[in-house]
């Protein structure tokens, strides 16, 4: 049977690196994105050129109807889902909490938290032996921010990732007897475009001397941990929050 994997936010950065690495390790990959179809198509093209199978699917993870359609599309085109990487996530511009708006908090929590919970719910409905599935693995992409708090940058983002950590622990316990493993990775400062989207394209270079390893990480280094957690090599690993942060 094919190993079928959905990665949210896989058009670039950590999601795209994970999609390519997972495909090399035998996964059929659904490459989700919300805006940049050209980038998602390029990820799919790369995977297919290497002889594996992938499709691109547009859906905003914060939109329940779009997420339901995405899972139905995967059911029809790829077959039973056995892997999910909840990777789609956003930051916002650096601001102290005193200056942040409710609209900003709602937007961030709807994507980072509710989007991940929604995709996990749909994955569990398909993977759980309790619902007739054959088991599976879920990896949530949290952040070192969940334990650092990100003062004067984005405490709201850090809080959204702390919610992901707690969700990971609870869902892991809830589904461990039903064939599902649930883990999280907590990347530190990783070289991707997310920093530009928060108005700081040089953030990793500016902060790297505060990282004990003295450098930012790559999307590939995070992908290696995610793909390991997805694999049978991690068969007794669940409820783990794995830091990939150069000791930050
Ligand atoms: P990125 O380069 O900004 O990529 C974000 C991806 O998410 C893009 O593919 C984007 O797709 C997609 N996306 C954004 N909003 C979406 C939505 N509502 N629905 C579906 N897809 C959506 O980010 P990254 O740095 O690779 O980060 C990936 C994950 O790692 C995030 O959860 C982030 O919080 C976490 N993380 C990153 C770092 C870091 O330093 N980079 C550190 C810790 C944790 P489109 O382009 O199509 O919009």
PDB file of C-alpha atoms and ligand atoms in Angstrom:
ATOM      1  CA  UNK A   1       0.000   0.000   0.000  1.00  0.00           C
ATOM      2  CA  UNK A   2       1.244   3.535  -0.763  1.00  0.00           C
ATOM      3  CA  UNK A   3       2.403   5.661   2.148  1.00  0.00           C
ATOM      4  CA  UNK A   4       0.323   8.825   1.633  1.00  0.00           C
ATOM      5  CA  UNK A   5       1.470  12.059   3.261  1.00  0.00           C
ATOM      6  CA  UNK A   6      -0.075  15.542   3.437  1.00  0.00           C
ATOM      7  CA  UNK A   7       2.296  18.430   4.191  1.00  0.00           C
ATOM      8  CA  UNK A   8       0.625  21.784   4.771  1.00  0.00           C
ATOM      9  CA  UNK A   9       2.499  24.869   3.588  1.00  0.00           C
ATOM     10  CA  UNK A  10       4.824  22.857   1.367  1.00  0.00           C
ATOM     11  CA  UNK A  11       5.383  25.370  -1.434  1.00  0.00           C
ATOM     12  CA  UNK A  12       8.604  26.646   0.168  1.00  0.00           C
ATOM     13  CA  UNK A  13      10.840  26.556   3.217  1.00  0.00           C
ATOM     14  CA  UNK A  14      10.646  23.686   5.712  1.00  0.00           C
ATOM     15  CA  UNK A  15       7.509  22.227   4.094  1.00  0.00           C
ATOM     16  CA  UNK A  16       9.058  22.055   0.616  1.00  0.00           C
ATOM     17  CA  UNK A  17      12.280  20.485   1.956  1.00  0.00           C
ATOM     18  CA  UNK A  18      10.210  17.908   3.868  1.00  0.00           C
ATOM     19  CA  UNK A  19       8.119  17.099   0.793  1.00  0.00           C
ATOM     20  CA  UNK A  20      11.212  16.379  -1.319  1.00  0.00           C
ATOM     21  CA  UNK A  21      12.934  14.312   1.381  1.00  0.00           C
ATOM     22  CA  UNK A  22       9.797  12.310   2.216  1.00  0.00           C
ATOM     23  CA  UNK A  23       9.285  11.528  -1.479  1.00  0.00           C
ATOM     24  CA  UNK A  24      12.854  10.198  -1.637  1.00  0.00           C
ATOM     25  CA  UNK A  25      11.943   7.886   1.239  1.00  0.00           C
ATOM     26  CA  UNK A  26       8.922   6.393  -0.475  1.00  0.00           C
ATOM     27  CA  UNK A  27       6.061   8.705   0.485  1.00  0.00           C
ATOM     28  CA  UNK A  28       3.441   9.851  -2.013  1.00  0.00           C
ATOM     29  CA  UNK A  29       3.070  13.527  -1.146  1.00  0.00           C
ATOM     30  CA  UNK A  30       0.186  16.004  -1.222  1.00  0.00           C
ATOM     31  CA  UNK A  31       1.853  19.432  -1.398  1.00  0.00           C
ATOM     32  CA  UNK A  32      -0.505  21.969   0.171  1.00  0.00           C
ATOM     33  CA  UNK A  33      -0.147  25.728  -0.313  1.00  0.00           C
ATOM     34  CA  UNK A  34      -2.448  28.714  -0.162  1.00  0.00           C
ATOM     35  CA  UNK A  35      -1.088  31.430  -2.475  1.00  0.00           C
ATOM     36  CA  UNK A  36       1.960  30.486  -4.509  1.00  0.00           C
ATOM     37  CA  UNK A  37       0.832  27.851  -7.030  1.00  0.00           C
ATOM     38  CA  UNK A  38       3.958  28.264  -9.160  1.00  0.00           C
ATOM     39  CA  UNK A  39       6.198  27.376  -6.209  1.00  0.00           C
ATOM     40  CA  UNK A  40       4.013  24.392  -5.242  1.00  0.00           C
ATOM     41  CA  UNK A  41       4.036  23.151  -8.846  1.00  0.00           C
ATOM     42  CA  UNK A  42       7.823  23.397  -8.859  1.00  0.00           C
ATOM     43  CA  UNK A  43       8.035  21.192  -5.727  1.00  0.00           C
ATOM     44  CA  UNK A  44       5.737  18.644  -7.407  1.00  0.00           C
ATOM     45  CA  UNK A  45       7.812  18.757 -10.604  1.00  0.00           C
ATOM     46  CA  UNK A  46      11.019  18.088  -8.657  1.00  0.00           C
ATOM     47  CA  UNK A  47       9.461  15.110  -6.865  1.00  0.00           C
ATOM     48  CA  UNK A  48       8.075  13.629 -10.077  1.00  0.00           C
ATOM     49  CA  UNK A  49      11.393  14.124 -11.893  1.00  0.00           C
ATOM     50  CA  UNK A  50      12.972  11.927  -9.210  1.00  0.00           C
ATOM     51  CA  UNK A  51      10.425   9.199  -9.950  1.00  0.00           C
ATOM     52  CA  UNK A  52       8.048   9.656  -6.995  1.00  0.00           C
ATOM     53  CA  UNK A  53       4.417  10.743  -6.930  1.00  0.00           C
ATOM     54  CA  UNK A  54       3.077  14.114  -5.736  1.00  0.00           C
ATOM     55  CA  UNK A  55       0.166  16.468  -6.298  1.00  0.00           C
ATOM     56  CA  UNK A  56      -0.304  20.131  -5.355  1.00  0.00           C
ATOM     57  CA  UNK A  57      -3.479  21.190  -3.543  1.00  0.00           C
ATOM     58  CA  UNK A  58      -4.513  24.751  -2.773  1.00  0.00           C
ATOM     59  CA  UNK A  59      -6.294  25.227   0.566  1.00  0.00           C
ATOM     60  CA  UNK A  60      -6.139  27.787   3.349  1.00  0.00           C
ATOM     61  CA  UNK A  61      -5.714  25.632   6.476  1.00  0.00           C
ATOM     62  CA  UNK A  62      -7.744  28.163   8.460  1.00  0.00           C
ATOM     63  CA  UNK A  63     -10.775  27.614   6.191  1.00  0.00           C
ATOM     64  CA  UNK A  64     -12.764  24.536   7.235  1.00  0.00           C
ATOM     65  CA  UNK A  65     -14.569  24.092   3.894  1.00  0.00           C
ATOM     66  CA  UNK A  66     -11.286  24.259   1.976  1.00  0.00           C
ATOM     67  CA  UNK A  67      -9.631  21.786   4.354  1.00  0.00           C
ATOM     68  CA  UNK A  68     -12.555  19.340   4.024  1.00  0.00           C
ATOM     69  CA  UNK A  69     -12.299  19.594   0.217  1.00  0.00           C
ATOM     70  CA  UNK A  70      -8.531  19.036   0.387  1.00  0.00           C
ATOM     71  CA  UNK A  71      -8.882  15.830   2.417  1.00  0.00           C
ATOM     72  CA  UNK A  72     -11.666  14.564   0.121  1.00  0.00           C
ATOM     73  CA  UNK A  73      -9.412  15.249  -2.865  1.00  0.00           C
ATOM     74  CA  UNK A  74      -6.566  13.261  -1.251  1.00  0.00           C
ATOM     75  CA  UNK A  75      -8.969  10.375  -0.466  1.00  0.00           C
ATOM     76  CA  UNK A  76     -10.035  10.270  -4.120  1.00  0.00           C
ATOM     77  CA  UNK A  77      -6.658  10.828  -5.814  1.00  0.00           C
ATOM     78  CA  UNK A  78      -4.076   9.218  -3.508  1.00  0.00           C
ATOM     79  CA  UNK A  79      -5.919   6.816  -1.204  1.00  0.00           C
ATOM     80  CA  UNK A  80      -5.828   6.453   2.591  1.00  0.00           C
ATOM     81  CA  UNK A  81      -3.717   9.055   4.379  1.00  0.00           C
ATOM     82  CA  UNK A  82      -1.042   7.658   6.712  1.00  0.00           C
ATOM     83  CA  UNK A  83       1.065  10.765   7.356  1.00  0.00           C
ATOM     84  CA  UNK A  84       0.403  14.443   8.144  1.00  0.00           C
ATOM     85  CA  UNK A  85       2.882  17.264   8.671  1.00  0.00           C
ATOM     86  CA  UNK A  86       1.170  20.336  10.129  1.00  0.00           C
ATOM     87  CA  UNK A  87       3.743  22.802   8.835  1.00  0.00           C
ATOM     88  CA  UNK A  88       1.780  25.834   7.535  1.00  0.00           C
ATOM     89  CA  UNK A  89       2.392  28.751   9.863  1.00  0.00           C
ATOM     90  CA  UNK A  90       2.800  32.514   9.884  1.00  0.00           C
ATOM     91  CA  UNK A  91       4.530  35.216  11.913  1.00  0.00           C
ATOM     92  CA  UNK A  92       3.736  38.930  11.869  1.00  0.00           C
ATOM     93  CA  UNK A  93       5.816  42.090  12.175  1.00  0.00           C
ATOM     94  CA  UNK A  94       7.737  42.575  15.419  1.00  0.00           C
ATOM     95  CA  UNK A  95       5.659  44.438  18.011  1.00  0.00           C
ATOM     96  CA  UNK A  96       5.334  44.414  21.794  1.00  0.00           C
ATOM     97  CA  UNK A  97       2.072  42.906  23.026  1.00  0.00           C
ATOM     98  CA  UNK A  98       0.901  46.385  24.072  1.00  0.00           C
ATOM     99  CA  UNK A  99       0.693  47.373  20.406  1.00  0.00           C
ATOM    100  CA  UNK A 100      -0.812  44.207  18.943  1.00  0.00           C
ATOM    101  CA  UNK A 101      -4.396  44.045  17.633  1.00  0.00           C
ATOM    102  CA  UNK A 102      -7.058  41.407  18.179  1.00  0.00           C
ATOM    103  CA  UNK A 103      -7.279  41.022  14.376  1.00  0.00           C
ATOM    104  CA  UNK A 104      -3.593  40.071  14.295  1.00  0.00           C
ATOM    105  CA  UNK A 105      -4.057  37.501  17.111  1.00  0.00           C
ATOM    106  CA  UNK A 106      -7.118  35.970  15.457  1.00  0.00           C
ATOM    107  CA  UNK A 107      -5.345  35.662  12.096  1.00  0.00           C
ATOM    108  CA  UNK A 108      -2.274  34.022  13.645  1.00  0.00           C
ATOM    109  CA  UNK A 109      -4.191  31.620  15.871  1.00  0.00           C
ATOM    110  CA  UNK A 110      -6.592  30.636  13.089  1.00  0.00           C
ATOM    111  CA  UNK A 111      -3.695  29.536  10.856  1.00  0.00           C
ATOM    112  CA  UNK A 112      -1.115  28.292  13.390  1.00  0.00           C
ATOM    113  CA  UNK A 113      -3.435  26.653  15.918  1.00  0.00           C
ATOM    114  CA  UNK A 114      -6.915  26.009  14.540  1.00  0.00           C
ATOM    115  CA  UNK A 115      -5.530  25.158  11.074  1.00  0.00           C
ATOM    116  CA  UNK A 116      -3.261  22.511  12.615  1.00  0.00           C
ATOM    117  CA  UNK A 117      -6.015  21.138  14.867  1.00  0.00           C
ATOM    118  CA  UNK A 118      -8.418  20.967  11.937  1.00  0.00           C
ATOM    119  CA  UNK A 119      -5.991  19.049   9.726  1.00  0.00           C
ATOM    120  CA  UNK A 120      -5.140  16.745  12.654  1.00  0.00           C
ATOM    121  CA  UNK A 121      -8.831  16.051  13.228  1.00  0.00           C
ATOM    122  CA  UNK A 122      -9.336  15.051   9.597  1.00  0.00           C
ATOM    123  CA  UNK A 123      -6.164  12.949   9.650  1.00  0.00           C
ATOM    124  CA  UNK A 124      -7.227  11.104  12.821  1.00  0.00           C
ATOM    125  CA  UNK A 125     -10.623  10.341  11.281  1.00  0.00           C
ATOM    126  CA  UNK A 126      -8.774   8.572   8.464  1.00  0.00           C
ATOM    127  CA  UNK A 127      -5.824   6.974  10.310  1.00  0.00           C
ATOM    128  CA  UNK A 128      -7.361   5.806  13.581  1.00  0.00           C
ATOM    129  CA  UNK A 129      -8.011   2.091  13.941  1.00  0.00           C
ATOM    130  CA  UNK A 130     -11.051   3.165  15.976  1.00  0.00           C
ATOM    131  CA  UNK A 131     -12.475   4.679  12.764  1.00  0.00           C
ATOM    132  CA  UNK A 132     -11.439   1.790  10.516  1.00  0.00           C
ATOM    133  CA  UNK A 133      -8.047   3.207   9.489  1.00  0.00           C
ATOM    134  CA  UNK A 134      -4.683   1.448   9.599  1.00  0.00           C
ATOM    135  CA  UNK A 135      -2.760   3.930  11.761  1.00  0.00           C
ATOM    136  CA  UNK A 136      -0.397   6.758  10.926  1.00  0.00           C
ATOM    137  CA  UNK A 137       1.970   9.457  12.070  1.00  0.00           C
ATOM    138  CA  UNK A 138       1.376  13.180  12.648  1.00  0.00           C
ATOM    139  CA  UNK A 139       4.200  15.708  13.017  1.00  0.00           C
ATOM    140  CA  UNK A 140       3.337  19.214  14.154  1.00  0.00           C
ATOM    141  CA  UNK A 141       5.806  21.998  13.386  1.00  0.00           C
ATOM    142  CA  UNK A 142       6.063  24.029  16.568  1.00  0.00           C
ATOM    143  CA  UNK A 143       8.923  26.417  17.349  1.00  0.00           C
ATOM    144  CA  UNK A 144      11.626  27.073  19.921  1.00  0.00           C
ATOM    145  CA  UNK A 145       9.566  30.241  20.447  1.00  0.00           C
ATOM    146  CA  UNK A 146       7.137  28.104  22.476  1.00  0.00           C
ATOM    147  CA  UNK A 147       9.723  27.960  25.292  1.00  0.00           C
ATOM    148  CA  UNK A 148      11.552  31.280  24.582  1.00  0.00           C
ATOM    149  CA  UNK A 149       8.418  33.464  24.503  1.00  0.00           C
ATOM    150  CA  UNK A 150       9.736  35.837  21.770  1.00  0.00           C
ATOM    151  CA  UNK A 151       9.524  39.082  23.791  1.00  0.00           C
ATOM    152  CA  UNK A 152       9.363  42.318  21.740  1.00  0.00           C
ATOM    153  CA  UNK A 153       9.053  40.287  18.536  1.00  0.00           C
ATOM    154  CA  UNK A 154       5.946  38.135  18.559  1.00  0.00           C
ATOM    155  CA  UNK A 155       4.753  36.808  21.887  1.00  0.00           C
ATOM    156  CA  UNK A 156       1.477  35.932  20.133  1.00  0.00           C
ATOM    157  CA  UNK A 157       3.323  33.637  17.720  1.00  0.00           C
ATOM    158  CA  UNK A 158       5.203  32.007  20.623  1.00  0.00           C
ATOM    159  CA  UNK A 159       1.901  31.436  22.432  1.00  0.00           C
ATOM    160  CA  UNK A 160       0.384  29.873  19.301  1.00  0.00           C
ATOM    161  CA  UNK A 161       3.295  27.420  19.156  1.00  0.00           C
ATOM    162  CA  UNK A 162       2.959  26.619  22.863  1.00  0.00           C
ATOM    163  CA  UNK A 163      -0.632  25.664  22.071  1.00  0.00           C
ATOM    164  CA  UNK A 164       0.730  23.310  19.408  1.00  0.00           C
ATOM    165  CA  UNK A 165       3.035  21.676  21.962  1.00  0.00           C
ATOM    166  CA  UNK A 166       0.144  21.013  24.347  1.00  0.00           C
ATOM    167  CA  UNK A 167      -2.072  19.820  21.500  1.00  0.00           C
ATOM    168  CA  UNK A 168       0.698  17.397  20.502  1.00  0.00           C
ATOM    169  CA  UNK A 169       0.920  15.951  24.016  1.00  0.00           C
ATOM    170  CA  UNK A 170      -2.831  15.539  24.399  1.00  0.00           C
ATOM    171  CA  UNK A 171      -3.495  14.116  20.942  1.00  0.00           C
ATOM    172  CA  UNK A 172      -0.563  11.707  21.293  1.00  0.00           C
ATOM    173  CA  UNK A 173      -2.025  10.293  24.509  1.00  0.00           C
ATOM    174  CA  UNK A 174      -5.544  10.212  23.060  1.00  0.00           C
ATOM    175  CA  UNK A 175      -4.586   8.270  19.925  1.00  0.00           C
ATOM    176  CA  UNK A 176      -1.637   6.120  21.063  1.00  0.00           C
ATOM    177  CA  UNK A 177      -3.914   3.106  21.431  1.00  0.00           C
ATOM    178  CA  UNK A 178      -5.422   3.664  17.994  1.00  0.00           C
ATOM    179  CA  UNK A 179      -2.278   3.257  15.887  1.00  0.00           C
ATOM    180  CA  UNK A 180      -1.345   6.939  15.656  1.00  0.00           C
ATOM    181  CA  UNK A 181       1.886   8.609  16.782  1.00  0.00           C
ATOM    182  CA  UNK A 182       1.868  12.382  17.298  1.00  0.00           C
ATOM    183  CA  UNK A 183       5.080  14.372  17.710  1.00  0.00           C
ATOM    184  CA  UNK A 184       6.351  17.913  17.222  1.00  0.00           C
ATOM    185  CA  UNK A 185       9.591  19.468  16.060  1.00  0.00           C
ATOM    186  CA  UNK A 186      10.617  22.836  17.489  1.00  0.00           C
ATOM    187  CA  UNK A 187      12.935  24.562  14.990  1.00  0.00           C
ATOM    188  CA  UNK A 188      15.138  27.434  16.124  1.00  0.00           C
ATOM    189  CA  UNK A 189      16.296  30.085  13.640  1.00  0.00           C
ATOM    190  CA  UNK A 190      16.026  28.507  10.202  1.00  0.00           C
ATOM    191  CA  UNK A 191      16.984  30.145   6.889  1.00  0.00           C
ATOM    192  CA  UNK A 192      13.609  30.539   5.125  1.00  0.00           C
ATOM    193  CA  UNK A 193      11.434  33.337   3.749  1.00  0.00           C
ATOM    194  CA  UNK A 194       9.282  33.455   6.903  1.00  0.00           C
ATOM    195  CA  UNK A 195      11.581  36.124   8.377  1.00  0.00           C
ATOM    196  CA  UNK A 196      11.046  38.437   5.388  1.00  0.00           C
ATOM    197  CA  UNK A 197       7.303  37.980   5.816  1.00  0.00           C
ATOM    198  CA  UNK A 198       7.744  39.367   9.360  1.00  0.00           C
ATOM    199  CA  UNK A 199       9.708  42.347   7.974  1.00  0.00           C
ATOM    200  CA  UNK A 200      13.168  41.033   8.939  1.00  0.00           C
ATOM    201  CA  UNK A 201      14.786  39.310   5.937  1.00  0.00           C
ATOM    202  CA  UNK A 202      18.207  39.319   7.670  1.00  0.00           C
ATOM    203  CA  UNK A 203      16.930  38.057  11.038  1.00  0.00           C
ATOM    204  CA  UNK A 204      18.965  34.831  11.050  1.00  0.00           C
ATOM    205  CA  UNK A 205      22.247  36.604  10.173  1.00  0.00           C
ATOM    206  CA  UNK A 206      21.570  39.298  12.774  1.00  0.00           C
ATOM    207  CA  UNK A 207      20.827  36.820  15.587  1.00  0.00           C
ATOM    208  CA  UNK A 208      23.148  33.944  14.773  1.00  0.00           C
ATOM    209  CA  UNK A 209      25.793  34.972  17.337  1.00  0.00           C
ATOM    210  CA  UNK A 210      23.180  34.398  20.062  1.00  0.00           C
ATOM    211  CA  UNK A 211      22.832  30.772  18.942  1.00  0.00           C
ATOM    212  CA  UNK A 212      25.266  28.479  20.794  1.00  0.00           C
ATOM    213  CA  UNK A 213      26.039  26.712  17.504  1.00  0.00           C
ATOM    214  CA  UNK A 214      26.789  30.140  15.984  1.00  0.00           C
ATOM    215  CA  UNK A 215      24.677  29.616  12.856  1.00  0.00           C
ATOM    216  CA  UNK A 216      21.106  29.333  11.645  1.00  0.00           C
ATOM    217  CA  UNK A 217      19.741  25.973  10.583  1.00  0.00           C
ATOM    218  CA  UNK A 218      18.572  24.879   7.144  1.00  0.00           C
ATOM    219  CA  UNK A 219      15.146  23.698   6.093  1.00  0.00           C
ATOM    220  CA  UNK A 220      16.804  20.401   5.158  1.00  0.00           C
ATOM    221  CA  UNK A 221      18.050  19.886   8.725  1.00  0.00           C
ATOM    222  CA  UNK A 222      14.514  20.302  10.068  1.00  0.00           C
ATOM    223  CA  UNK A 223      13.109  18.057   7.325  1.00  0.00           C
ATOM    224  CA  UNK A 224      15.441  15.234   8.409  1.00  0.00           C
ATOM    225  CA  UNK A 225      13.894  15.191  11.879  1.00  0.00           C
ATOM    226  CA  UNK A 226      10.341  15.402  10.544  1.00  0.00           C
ATOM    227  CA  UNK A 227      10.816  12.548   8.081  1.00  0.00           C
ATOM    228  CA  UNK A 228      12.402  10.403  10.776  1.00  0.00           C
ATOM    229  CA  UNK A 229       9.415  11.017  13.069  1.00  0.00           C
ATOM    230  CA  UNK A 230       7.082  10.026  10.216  1.00  0.00           C
ATOM    231  CA  UNK A 231       8.963   6.792   9.575  1.00  0.00           C
ATOM    232  CA  UNK A 232       8.692   3.352  11.139  1.00  0.00           C
ATOM    233  CA  UNK A 233      12.193   3.935  12.555  1.00  0.00           C
ATOM    234  CA  UNK A 234      10.405   6.125  15.126  1.00  0.00           C
ATOM    235  CA  UNK A 235       7.840   3.423  15.931  1.00  0.00           C
ATOM    236  CA  UNK A 236       8.025   3.871  19.741  1.00  0.00           C
ATOM    237  CA  UNK A 237       8.388   7.661  19.619  1.00  0.00           C
ATOM    238  CA  UNK A 238       5.219   9.577  20.323  1.00  0.00           C
ATOM    239  CA  UNK A 239       4.359  12.689  22.385  1.00  0.00           C
ATOM    240  CA  UNK A 240       7.914  13.990  21.778  1.00  0.00           C
ATOM    241  CA  UNK A 241       8.785  17.656  21.267  1.00  0.00           C
ATOM    242  CA  UNK A 242      12.109  17.594  19.424  1.00  0.00           C
ATOM    243  CA  UNK A 243      14.238  20.754  19.423  1.00  0.00           C
ATOM    244  CA  UNK A 244      16.104  21.384  16.165  1.00  0.00           C
ATOM    245  CA  UNK A 245      17.684  24.631  17.256  1.00  0.00           C
ATOM    246  CA  UNK A 246      21.490  24.492  17.562  1.00  0.00           C
ATOM    247  CA  UNK A 247      21.075  24.674  21.370  1.00  0.00           C
ATOM    248  CA  UNK A 248      19.126  27.972  21.174  1.00  0.00           C
TER     249      UNK A 248
HETATM  250  P1  LIG B   1       7.711  29.962   5.018  1.00  0.00           P
HETATM  251  O1  LIG B   1       8.982  29.853   4.254  1.00  0.00           O
HETATM  252  O2  LIG B   1       7.118  31.320   5.251  1.00  0.00           O
HETATM  253  O3  LIG B   1       6.621  29.024   4.324  1.00  0.00           O
HETATM  254  C1  LIG B   1       5.317  29.000   4.832  1.00  0.00           C
HETATM  255  C2  LIG B   1       4.488  28.045   4.021  1.00  0.00           C
HETATM  256  O4  LIG B   1       3.177  28.015   4.604  1.00  0.00           O
HETATM  257  C3  LIG B   1       4.318  28.439   2.572  1.00  0.00           C
HETATM  258  O5  LIG B   1       4.346  27.254   1.803  1.00  0.00           O
HETATM  259  C4  LIG B   1       2.925  29.061   2.536  1.00  0.00           C
HETATM  260  O6  LIG B   1       2.270  28.840   1.294  1.00  0.00           O
HETATM  261  C5  LIG B   1       2.216  28.249   3.590  1.00  0.00           C
HETATM  262  N1  LIG B   1       1.058  28.906   4.196  1.00  0.00           N
HETATM  263  C6  LIG B   1       0.999  30.101   4.838  1.00  0.00           C
HETATM  264  N2  LIG B   1      -0.247  30.326   5.269  1.00  0.00           N
HETATM  265  C7  LIG B   1      -0.987  29.246   4.900  1.00  0.00           C
HETATM  266  C8  LIG B   1      -2.351  28.887   5.058  1.00  0.00           C
HETATM  267  N3  LIG B   1      -3.215  29.698   5.687  1.00  0.00           N
HETATM  268  N4  LIG B   1      -2.766  27.700   4.547  1.00  0.00           N
HETATM  269  C9  LIG B   1      -1.900  26.876   3.894  1.00  0.00           C
HETATM  270  N5  LIG B   1      -0.608  27.166   3.717  1.00  0.00           N
HETATM  271  C10 LIG B   1      -0.161  28.342   4.215  1.00  0.00           C
HETATM  272  O7  LIG B   1       7.838  29.291   6.469  1.00  0.00           O
HETATM  273  P2  LIG B   1       8.912  28.278   7.116  1.00  0.00           P
HETATM  274  O8  LIG B   1       9.984  29.082   7.721  1.00  0.00           O
HETATM  275  O9  LIG B   1       9.240  27.180   6.172  1.00  0.00           O
HETATM  276  O10 LIG B   1       8.035  27.733   8.335  1.00  0.00           O
HETATM  277  C11 LIG B   1       7.331  26.530   8.297  1.00  0.00           C
HETATM  278  C12 LIG B   1       6.868  26.220   9.719  1.00  0.00           C
HETATM  279  O11 LIG B   1       8.000  26.203  10.582  1.00  0.00           O
HETATM  280  C13 LIG B   1       5.914  27.265  10.307  1.00  0.00           C
HETATM  281  O12 LIG B   1       4.930  26.615  11.087  1.00  0.00           O
HETATM  282  C14 LIG B   1       6.818  28.102  11.184  1.00  0.00           C
HETATM  283  O13 LIG B   1       6.110  28.723  12.246  1.00  0.00           O
HETATM  284  C15 LIG B   1       7.779  27.048  11.687  1.00  0.00           C
HETATM  285  N6  LIG B   1       9.051  27.568  12.170  1.00  0.00           N
HETATM  286  C16 LIG B   1       9.898  28.228  11.327  1.00  0.00           C
HETATM  287  C17 LIG B   1      11.094  28.713  11.831  1.00  0.00           C
HETATM  288  C18 LIG B   1      12.092  29.463  10.975  1.00  0.00           C
HETATM  289  O14 LIG B   1      13.041  30.054  11.530  1.00  0.00           O
HETATM  290  N7  LIG B   1      11.949  29.480   9.656  1.00  0.00           N
HETATM  291  C19 LIG B   1      11.407  28.532  13.179  1.00  0.00           C
HETATM  292  C20 LIG B   1      10.517  27.854  13.999  1.00  0.00           C
HETATM  293  C21 LIG B   1       9.344  27.366  13.479  1.00  0.00           C
HETATM  294  P3  LIG B   1       2.035  30.012   0.174  1.00  0.00           P
HETATM  295  O15 LIG B   1       3.401  30.535  -0.149  1.00  0.00           O
HETATM  296  O16 LIG B   1       1.397  29.346  -0.955  1.00  0.00           O
HETATM  297  O17 LIG B   1       1.186  31.046   0.814  1.00  0.00           O
END
